[in-house]
Short mmCIF file of C-alpha atoms in Angstrom, two decimals:
data_model
loop_
_atom_site.label_atom_id
_atom_site.label_comp_id
_atom_site.label_asym_id
_atom_site.label_seq_id
_atom_site.Cartn_x
_atom_site.Cartn_y
_atom_site.Cartn_z
CA MET A 1 23.19 4.29 33.28
CA ALA A 2 20.69 2.75 30.85
CA THR A 3 20.98 -0.79 30.51
CA GLN A 4 19.83 -2.81 26.76
CA LEU A 5 16.15 -3.68 28.43
CA ASP A 6 15.40 0.05 28.70
CA ILE A 7 16.82 1.19 25.79
CA ASP A 8 14.69 -1.71 24.27
CA ILE A 9 11.64 -0.54 26.18
CA ILE A 10 12.24 2.96 25.21
CA SER A 11 12.44 2.04 21.31
CA SER A 12 9.85 -0.10 21.26
CA GLU A 13 7.40 2.87 23.13
CA GLU A 14 8.36 5.42 20.60
CA GLU A 15 7.55 3.32 18.12
CA ARG A 16 3.98 1.91 19.69
CA ILE A 17 3.63 5.75 19.94
CA LYS A 18 4.36 6.71 16.18
CA ALA A 19 1.91 3.29 14.81
CA LEU A 20 -1.08 5.23 17.54
CA LYS A 21 -0.13 8.69 15.59
CA ARG A 22 -0.50 6.95 12.11
CA TYR A 23 -3.87 5.66 12.80
CA ASP A 24 -4.87 9.33 13.80
CA ILE A 25 -7.55 8.68 15.93
CA LEU A 26 -6.48 10.54 18.88
CA ASP A 27 -9.04 13.26 20.04
CA THR A 28 -11.84 12.35 17.45
CA PRO A 29 -15.12 12.83 17.47
CA PRO A 30 -17.45 10.58 19.62
CA ASP A 31 -18.55 8.20 16.96
CA GLY A 32 -21.49 6.02 17.35
CA SER A 33 -20.11 2.85 15.93
CA PHE A 34 -18.11 2.20 19.12
CA ASP A 35 -20.82 3.86 21.60
CA ARG A 36 -23.38 0.83 21.02
CA LEU A 37 -19.81 -2.14 21.60
CA THR A 38 -19.72 0.17 24.74
CA LYS A 39 -22.84 -0.03 25.50
CA LEU A 40 -23.32 -3.74 24.63
CA ALA A 41 -19.91 -4.97 26.05
CA ALA A 42 -21.51 -3.10 29.81
CA ASN A 43 -24.88 -5.27 29.57
CA LEU A 44 -23.41 -8.47 27.85
CA LEU A 45 -21.01 -8.60 30.73
CA LYS A 46 -22.99 -6.68 33.20
CA VAL A 47 -20.72 -4.36 34.48
CA PRO A 48 -21.41 -0.53 34.94
CA ILE A 49 -18.29 0.69 32.75
CA ALA A 50 -17.06 0.16 29.35
CA ILE A 51 -14.20 1.79 27.89
CA VAL A 52 -12.05 1.34 24.22
CA SER A 53 -9.53 3.69 25.46
CA LEU A 54 -5.83 4.72 23.55
CA VAL A 55 -2.76 5.08 25.66
CA ASP A 56 -1.06 7.99 24.57
CA THR A 57 2.26 9.18 26.15
CA ASP A 58 1.08 10.84 29.00
CA ARG A 59 -2.53 10.61 29.19
CA ILE A 60 -5.10 7.62 28.58
CA TRP A 61 -7.86 9.10 26.02
CA PHE A 62 -11.33 7.55 25.94
CA LYS A 63 -12.41 7.07 21.98
CA SER A 64 -16.23 5.58 23.42
CA LYS A 65 -17.17 5.81 27.14
CA TYR A 66 -19.86 3.66 28.74
CA GLY A 67 -20.96 4.76 32.45
CA THR A 68 -18.79 7.51 33.27
CA ASP A 69 -18.29 11.32 31.77
CA ALA A 70 -14.66 11.23 32.00
CA GLN A 71 -13.44 11.88 28.83
CA GLN A 72 -9.65 10.94 29.21
CA ILE A 73 -7.30 10.43 32.41
CA ASP A 74 -3.35 10.68 33.02
CA ARG A 75 -1.50 7.81 32.09
CA ASP A 76 0.52 6.78 35.34
CA GLU A 77 -3.22 6.29 37.26
CA GLY A 78 -4.62 3.97 34.72
CA LEU A 79 -4.86 0.10 34.30
CA CYS A 80 -4.73 0.47 30.50
CA ALA A 81 -0.95 1.43 30.56
CA SER A 82 0.21 -2.32 31.67
CA THR A 83 -2.84 -3.54 29.55
CA ILE A 84 -1.09 -2.52 26.80
CA LEU A 85 1.98 -3.97 27.77
CA SER A 86 0.22 -7.66 27.97
CA ASP A 87 -0.67 -10.17 24.49
CA ASP A 88 -3.62 -10.75 25.99
CA LEU A 89 -6.59 -10.09 28.81
CA TYR A 90 -5.36 -8.37 31.53
CA GLN A 91 -7.44 -8.75 34.28
CA VAL A 92 -8.60 -8.62 38.57
CA GLU A 93 -10.09 -9.29 40.36
CA ASP A 94 -10.40 -7.12 43.81
CA ALA A 95 -7.90 -4.38 43.03
CA ALA A 96 -8.02 -4.04 46.80
CA ILE A 97 -6.00 -6.89 47.51
CA ASP A 98 -3.87 -7.50 44.09
CA PRO A 99 -0.57 -5.88 44.59
CA ARG A 100 -0.89 -4.41 41.17
CA THR A 101 -3.05 -2.45 42.20
CA LEU A 102 -3.27 -1.61 45.74
CA SER A 103 -1.86 2.34 45.45
CA ASN A 104 -3.62 2.82 42.64
CA PRO A 105 -5.64 6.38 42.76
CA LEU A 106 -8.24 4.72 41.67
CA VAL A 107 -8.31 1.93 43.87
CA ALA A 108 -7.53 3.85 47.04
CA GLY A 109 -9.25 7.12 46.07
CA SER A 110 -13.37 7.71 45.75
CA PHE A 111 -13.86 6.26 42.65
CA GLY A 112 -13.23 3.08 44.22
CA LEU A 113 -12.45 0.64 41.24
CA ARG A 114 -12.26 -3.98 42.80
CA PHE A 115 -12.54 -5.21 38.79
CA TYR A 116 -10.93 -4.43 35.88
CA ALA A 117 -10.57 -6.54 32.74
CA ALA A 118 -8.75 -5.47 29.80
CA VAL A 119 -7.52 -7.01 26.32
CA PRO A 120 -5.54 -4.90 24.29
CA LEU A 121 -6.22 -2.98 20.65
CA ARG A 122 -3.38 -4.42 18.58
CA THR A 123 -2.49 -3.63 15.29
CA LYS A 124 -1.78 -5.68 12.35
CA ASP A 125 1.84 -4.74 12.43
CA GLY A 126 1.63 -5.51 16.60
CA PHE A 127 1.68 -2.68 18.12
CA ASN A 128 -1.09 -1.79 21.05
CA LEU A 129 -3.00 1.27 20.72
CA GLY A 130 -4.68 0.89 23.90
CA THR A 131 -7.14 -1.53 25.45
CA PHE A 132 -11.45 -2.43 25.65
CA CYS A 133 -12.09 -2.45 29.20
CA VAL A 134 -15.17 -3.23 31.39
CA ILE A 135 -14.67 -1.81 34.79
CA ALA A 136 -17.16 -2.63 38.10
CA LYS A 137 -17.04 -1.62 41.89
CA GLU A 138 -17.42 -5.40 43.35
CA PRO A 139 -15.12 -8.30 43.10
CA ARG A 140 -15.48 -10.77 40.07
CA VAL A 141 -14.17 -12.81 38.11
CA LEU A 142 -14.98 -13.13 33.83
CA THR A 143 -16.07 -16.72 32.66
CA PRO A 144 -14.00 -18.15 30.01
CA GLU A 145 -17.47 -17.33 27.57
CA GLU A 146 -17.19 -14.13 28.93
CA GLU A 147 -13.26 -13.50 28.15
CA GLU A 148 -14.35 -14.60 24.78
CA ILE A 149 -16.99 -12.13 24.42
CA LEU A 150 -15.16 -9.44 25.17
CA ARG A 151 -11.87 -9.97 22.82
CA ASP A 152 -14.56 -10.82 19.91
CA LEU A 153 -15.86 -7.05 20.58
CA ARG A 154 -11.98 -6.03 20.71
CA ASP A 155 -11.62 -7.30 17.26
CA ILE A 156 -14.55 -5.38 15.62
CA VAL A 157 -13.66 -2.19 17.01
CA MET A 158 -9.85 -2.69 15.83
CA ASP A 159 -11.78 -3.63 12.38
CA GLN A 160 -13.57 -0.84 12.23
CA ILE A 161 -9.85 1.66 13.13
CA GLU A 162 -8.13 -0.52 10.35
CA LEU A 163 -11.01 0.37 8.04
CA ARG A 164 -10.73 3.86 8.65
CA LEU A 165 -6.93 4.52 8.40
CA ALA A 166 -7.75 2.07 5.32
CA SER A 167 -10.26 4.24 3.99
CA ARG A 168 -8.27 7.54 4.70
CA THR A 169 -4.96 6.06 3.22
CA SER A 170 -7.08 5.60 0.22
CA LEU A 171 -8.82 8.87 -0.26
CA ALA A 172 -5.51 10.75 0.88
CA GLN A 173 -3.67 8.38 -2.37
CA HIS A 174 -6.30 9.09 -4.74
CA ASN A 175 -5.78 12.23 -3.83
CA GLN A 176 -2.27 12.52 -4.69
CA ILE A 177 -2.90 11.01 -7.76
CA LEU A 178 -5.64 13.37 -8.77
CA ASN A 179 -2.71 16.22 -8.23
CA THR A 180 -0.21 13.90 -10.11
CA THR A 181 -2.14 12.97 -13.35
CA ALA A 182 -3.24 16.99 -13.44
CA HIS A 183 -0.06 18.22 -13.23
CA ASP A 184 0.92 14.92 -16.02
CA LEU A 185 -1.32 16.21 -18.14
CA LYS A 186 -0.63 19.52 -17.79
CA ASN A 187 2.71 19.60 -19.39
CA PRO A 188 2.62 18.65 -22.23
CA LEU A 189 -0.55 19.86 -23.10
CA THR A 190 0.76 23.40 -22.43
CA THR A 191 4.30 22.23 -25.26
CA ILE A 192 1.81 21.68 -27.59
CA PRO A 193 -0.06 25.16 -28.85
CA VAL A 194 3.81 26.58 -28.11
CA ARG A 195 5.32 23.91 -30.54
CA ALA A 196 2.27 24.24 -32.79
CA ASP A 197 2.83 27.74 -33.47
CA LEU A 198 6.82 27.40 -33.83
CA ILE A 199 5.65 24.88 -36.71
CA LYS A 200 3.41 27.76 -38.34
CA MET A 201 6.96 29.88 -37.64
CA LYS A 202 9.45 27.15 -39.44
CA LYS A 203 7.83 26.39 -41.99
CA GLY A 204 10.59 27.11 -44.48
CA ASN A 205 12.99 24.30 -41.80
CA PRO A 206 11.50 21.08 -42.87
CA ASP A 207 14.10 19.43 -40.39
CA MET A 208 13.08 21.31 -37.71
CA VAL A 209 9.15 21.50 -38.81
CA ASP A 210 9.46 17.21 -38.10
CA THR A 211 11.07 17.21 -35.18
CA LEU A 212 8.06 19.86 -33.53
CA CYS A 213 5.99 17.23 -35.01
CA ASP A 214 7.38 14.29 -32.79
CA GLN A 215 7.61 16.16 -29.98
CA ILE A 216 4.07 17.23 -30.21
CA LYS A 217 3.67 13.49 -30.66
CA ILE A 218 5.39 12.07 -28.20
CA ALA A 219 3.45 14.65 -25.72
CA SER A 220 0.03 13.35 -27.06
CA LEU A 221 1.16 9.93 -26.72
CA ASN A 222 2.29 10.26 -23.21
CA MET A 223 -1.59 11.87 -22.02
CA VAL A 224 -3.20 8.78 -23.70
CA ARG A 225 -0.97 6.11 -22.06
CA ILE A 226 -1.62 8.47 -18.41
CA ILE A 227 -5.31 8.09 -19.59
CA ASP A 228 -5.71 4.59 -20.49
CA GLU A 229 -4.24 3.91 -17.40
CA LEU A 230 -6.45 5.30 -15.50
CA LEU A 231 -9.13 3.78 -17.20
CA GLN A 232 -7.67 1.11 -17.18
CA VAL A 233 -7.37 0.84 -13.07
CA GLY A 234 -11.05 1.89 -13.19
CA SER A 235 -12.30 -1.40 -15.38
CA MET A 236 -9.72 -3.04 -12.68
CA GLU A 237 -11.82 -1.70 -10.02
CA ALA A 238 -14.79 -2.71 -11.32
CA GLY A 239 -14.34 -5.78 -11.96
CA LYS A 240 -14.53 -5.57 -15.92
CA ILE A 241 -11.42 -7.43 -17.01
CA HIS A 242 -12.41 -9.61 -20.07
CA LEU A 243 -9.44 -11.51 -21.88
CA LEU A 244 -10.22 -12.52 -26.02
CA LEU A 245 -7.54 -15.29 -25.94
CA ILE A 246 -6.18 -16.77 -29.68
CA LYS A 247 -2.67 -17.88 -30.25
CA VAL A 248 -0.32 -15.24 -30.18
CA ASN A 249 3.39 -15.35 -31.20
CA VAL A 250 5.08 -13.85 -28.38
CA SER A 251 8.09 -13.56 -29.99
CA PHE A 252 6.85 -11.45 -32.73
CA LEU A 253 4.69 -9.59 -30.35
CA VAL A 254 7.48 -8.55 -28.31
CA SER A 255 9.84 -7.23 -31.33
CA ASN A 256 6.69 -5.36 -32.48
CA VAL A 257 6.52 -3.41 -28.58
CA VAL A 258 10.56 -2.91 -29.28
CA SER A 259 10.36 -1.19 -32.69
CA MET A 260 7.25 0.74 -30.89
CA ASN A 261 10.05 1.73 -28.31
CA LEU A 262 12.33 2.72 -30.53
CA PRO A 263 12.26 6.03 -30.85
CA LEU A 264 12.08 6.79 -27.15
CA ALA A 265 14.84 4.79 -26.36
CA GLU A 266 16.60 6.57 -29.08
CA ARG A 267 15.82 10.12 -28.02
CA LYS A 268 18.00 8.82 -24.44
CA SER A 269 20.48 6.87 -26.87
CA GLN A 270 19.98 3.85 -26.14
CA THR A 271 19.98 0.85 -26.91
CA LEU A 272 17.42 -1.92 -27.19
CA ASN A 273 18.21 -5.54 -27.34
CA PHE A 274 15.89 -8.18 -28.68
CA SER A 275 16.85 -11.84 -28.54
CA TYR A 276 14.64 -14.54 -28.97
CA GLU A 277 15.42 -18.19 -29.38
CA LYS A 278 12.35 -19.41 -31.47
CA ASP A 279 9.01 -18.72 -32.14
CA LEU A 280 6.94 -18.57 -29.04
CA TYR A 281 3.19 -19.40 -28.52
CA VAL A 282 0.97 -18.84 -26.11
CA ASN A 283 -3.34 -18.29 -25.15
CA ALA A 284 -3.28 -14.65 -24.76
CA ASP A 285 -5.41 -11.31 -25.20
CA GLU A 286 -3.22 -10.06 -27.97
CA GLY A 287 -4.21 -6.37 -26.74
CA LYS A 288 -3.35 -6.89 -23.00
CA LEU A 289 0.05 -8.92 -23.47
CA THR A 290 1.21 -6.44 -25.32
CA GLU A 291 -0.16 -3.54 -23.03
CA ILE A 292 2.17 -5.25 -20.18
CA VAL A 293 5.33 -5.79 -22.41
CA ASP A 294 5.17 -2.26 -24.06
CA ASN A 295 4.75 -0.57 -20.24
CA LEU A 296 7.38 -3.23 -18.75
CA VAL A 297 9.30 -1.72 -21.64
CA ASN A 298 8.90 1.75 -21.79
CA ASN A 299 9.31 1.66 -17.85
CA ALA A 300 13.22 0.45 -18.89
CA ILE A 301 13.34 3.80 -20.91
CA LYS A 302 12.15 5.83 -18.75
CA TYR A 303 14.11 4.88 -15.52
CA SER A 304 17.19 4.16 -17.36
CA PRO A 305 20.14 6.96 -17.54
CA MET A 306 21.49 7.82 -20.93
CA GLY A 307 23.63 5.93 -23.00
CA THR A 308 22.91 2.84 -21.01
CA ASN A 309 21.82 -0.83 -22.55
CA ILE A 310 18.12 -2.27 -22.66
CA PHE A 311 18.19 -6.16 -23.31
CA ILE A 312 14.79 -7.68 -23.67
CA ARG A 313 14.50 -11.63 -24.51
CA VAL A 314 12.09 -14.17 -25.09
CA LYS A 315 12.34 -17.72 -24.17
CA GLU A 316 11.15 -21.16 -23.66
CA GLU A 317 11.05 -22.13 -19.80
CA ASN A 318 10.14 -25.45 -17.62
CA HIS A 319 7.14 -25.26 -20.29
CA ASN A 320 6.39 -21.58 -20.00
CA VAL A 321 7.27 -18.84 -22.09
CA ARG A 322 9.55 -16.39 -20.16
CA ILE A 323 9.37 -12.81 -20.95
CA GLU A 324 12.67 -10.46 -19.81
CA VAL A 325 13.51 -7.16 -19.41
CA GLU A 326 16.92 -6.17 -17.92
CA ASP A 327 17.95 -2.93 -17.67
CA GLN A 328 21.29 -1.06 -16.06
CA GLY A 329 19.38 2.01 -14.75
CA LEU A 330 18.16 2.66 -10.95
CA GLY A 331 17.94 -0.38 -10.03
CA LEU A 332 15.54 -1.25 -6.61
CA THR A 333 15.67 -1.58 -2.53
CA SER A 334 14.57 -3.77 -0.42
CA GLU A 335 11.68 -1.13 0.79
CA ASP A 336 10.80 -0.95 -3.45
CA GLN A 337 10.44 -4.19 -3.92
CA SER A 338 7.94 -4.50 -0.79
CA LYS A 339 5.47 -2.21 -2.72
CA LEU A 340 6.45 -2.59 -6.14
CA TYR A 341 2.76 -3.40 -7.29
CA GLN A 342 0.83 -0.72 -4.94
CA ARG A 343 -1.36 1.52 -6.40
CA PHE A 344 -0.13 4.84 -7.15
CA THR A 345 2.98 4.50 -5.77
CA ARG A 346 5.75 6.01 -6.41
CA LEU A 347 9.36 4.14 -5.71
CA SER A 348 12.93 5.59 -4.27
CA ALA A 349 13.76 5.65 -8.53
CA GLN A 350 12.93 8.86 -10.58
CA PRO A 351 12.44 9.45 -14.17
CA THR A 352 15.85 10.10 -15.60
CA GLY A 353 14.64 12.13 -18.84
CA GLY A 354 12.08 14.27 -17.22
CA GLU A 355 9.36 11.52 -18.05
CA ASN A 356 5.65 11.37 -16.14
CA SER A 357 4.81 8.50 -14.08
CA THR A 358 1.19 7.86 -12.45
CA GLY A 359 2.36 5.15 -9.98
CA LEU A 360 -0.27 2.21 -12.01
CA GLY A 361 2.03 0.19 -14.38
CA LEU A 362 3.09 -2.45 -12.68
CA SER A 363 -0.08 -2.97 -10.79
CA ILE A 364 -1.37 -2.87 -13.73
CA VAL A 365 1.06 -5.01 -15.15
CA LYS A 366 0.61 -7.34 -12.17
CA VAL A 367 -3.22 -8.09 -12.32
CA LEU A 368 -3.36 -8.31 -16.19
CA VAL A 369 -0.95 -10.64 -16.22
CA GLU A 370 -2.29 -13.19 -13.30
CA ALA A 371 -5.31 -12.86 -15.48
CA HIS A 372 -3.53 -14.62 -17.67
CA GLU A 373 -2.38 -17.11 -15.36
CA GLY A 374 1.37 -16.06 -15.23
CA THR A 375 3.53 -14.99 -13.25
CA ILE A 376 5.64 -11.73 -13.06
CA ARG A 377 8.87 -11.13 -10.22
CA ALA A 378 11.35 -8.76 -10.29
CA GLU A 379 15.35 -9.34 -9.54
CA SER A 380 17.99 -6.10 -8.83
CA GLU A 381 21.13 -6.33 -6.56
CA GLY A 382 20.46 -2.75 -4.96
CA LYS A 383 20.02 0.89 -5.87
CA GLY A 384 22.08 1.86 -8.98
CA LYS A 385 22.60 -2.16 -9.89
CA GLY A 386 19.92 -2.14 -12.51
CA CYS A 387 16.29 -4.12 -12.53
CA LYS A 388 14.94 -6.78 -14.30
CA PHE A 389 11.47 -7.81 -15.19
CA ILE A 390 10.47 -11.63 -15.97
CA VAL A 391 6.71 -12.50 -16.73
CA GLU A 392 6.13 -16.36 -17.69
CA LEU A 393 3.10 -17.51 -18.96
CA PRO A 394 1.83 -21.16 -19.81
CA ALA A 395 3.04 -22.46 -22.83
CA ARG A 396 0.81 -23.39 -26.16
CA ASN A 397 1.59 -26.89 -27.01
CA SER A 398 0.61 -26.12 -30.77
#
């Protein structure tokens, strides 16, 4: 019968393999940057063989190797499989007399391995993917300085692996957002010509014409919002956030944003409840502060069910002006909270009225709030229990 320790080990190994697959590095072509590092390790540490290895389920695959033609070995034969269980340096000074390695075929067989030293390739979230190891056929021991060299080279390898993962993830996200944006723009674009034709046919029905014109207007505003978000992200990535700071009446500004969003709320039979204690002022870029509040109010409308209430409040709190947008909508899971402000990220909640979302809005809001030396946070008791966004900006005294 399996013990709890056996179960924990199996579970941990399954998670490690998942992490390895996530990096998508197994069986990839040779890489000059890694090959230069294994050659450098061999020369600096004066050993004939240096390897960057990845420990798979049943094999040890060499991403880079110097001094050997082998591409992989069985996992049972590899000392690397032992190294991934270590937190730091794993060293065998003389494998011929070390009880850990006496029966290893690389030691007992014709290969004649005697010296082995390795450090694990450890990910940011604590999984050992494989090793950076050096091998010799004579006994020896690394000096403390040589140990540090091996660790430094291992760190460079992991930096490269992490950078490649980040690059792939970023490319996939950009491709996803381009596909999503094309889809989100295509939907309203295809409806506008249809409604224009209907207007021509319904000239004698003013109410119908008004309705169709409102639908065209809403479709156009949705497209403008999508394009604005993409342009805003481009500006932020280029470091081009410029604030024109003036004295802004936050109470008045938020009131105007609420009025602008009333038609969207009325379409879903939602009620926007606005309250403020008094006129409160901040130093802000009026256009960008409007964008912050509009995004939060628009999101509340977008992700709240039909017929619910949305509360927008402006108040003073500890020498700050506090803007709250609270809804009775779909709420946030703990996973949502962890990735709330990431770009190109869709949360678990879906728009309740078929609206579009680029997944960029909250990331833009956070950058703009912080550019104003303010803070933003979200509060939610969980899925289906609504959400409250709180923005706090330094109050202007006069």
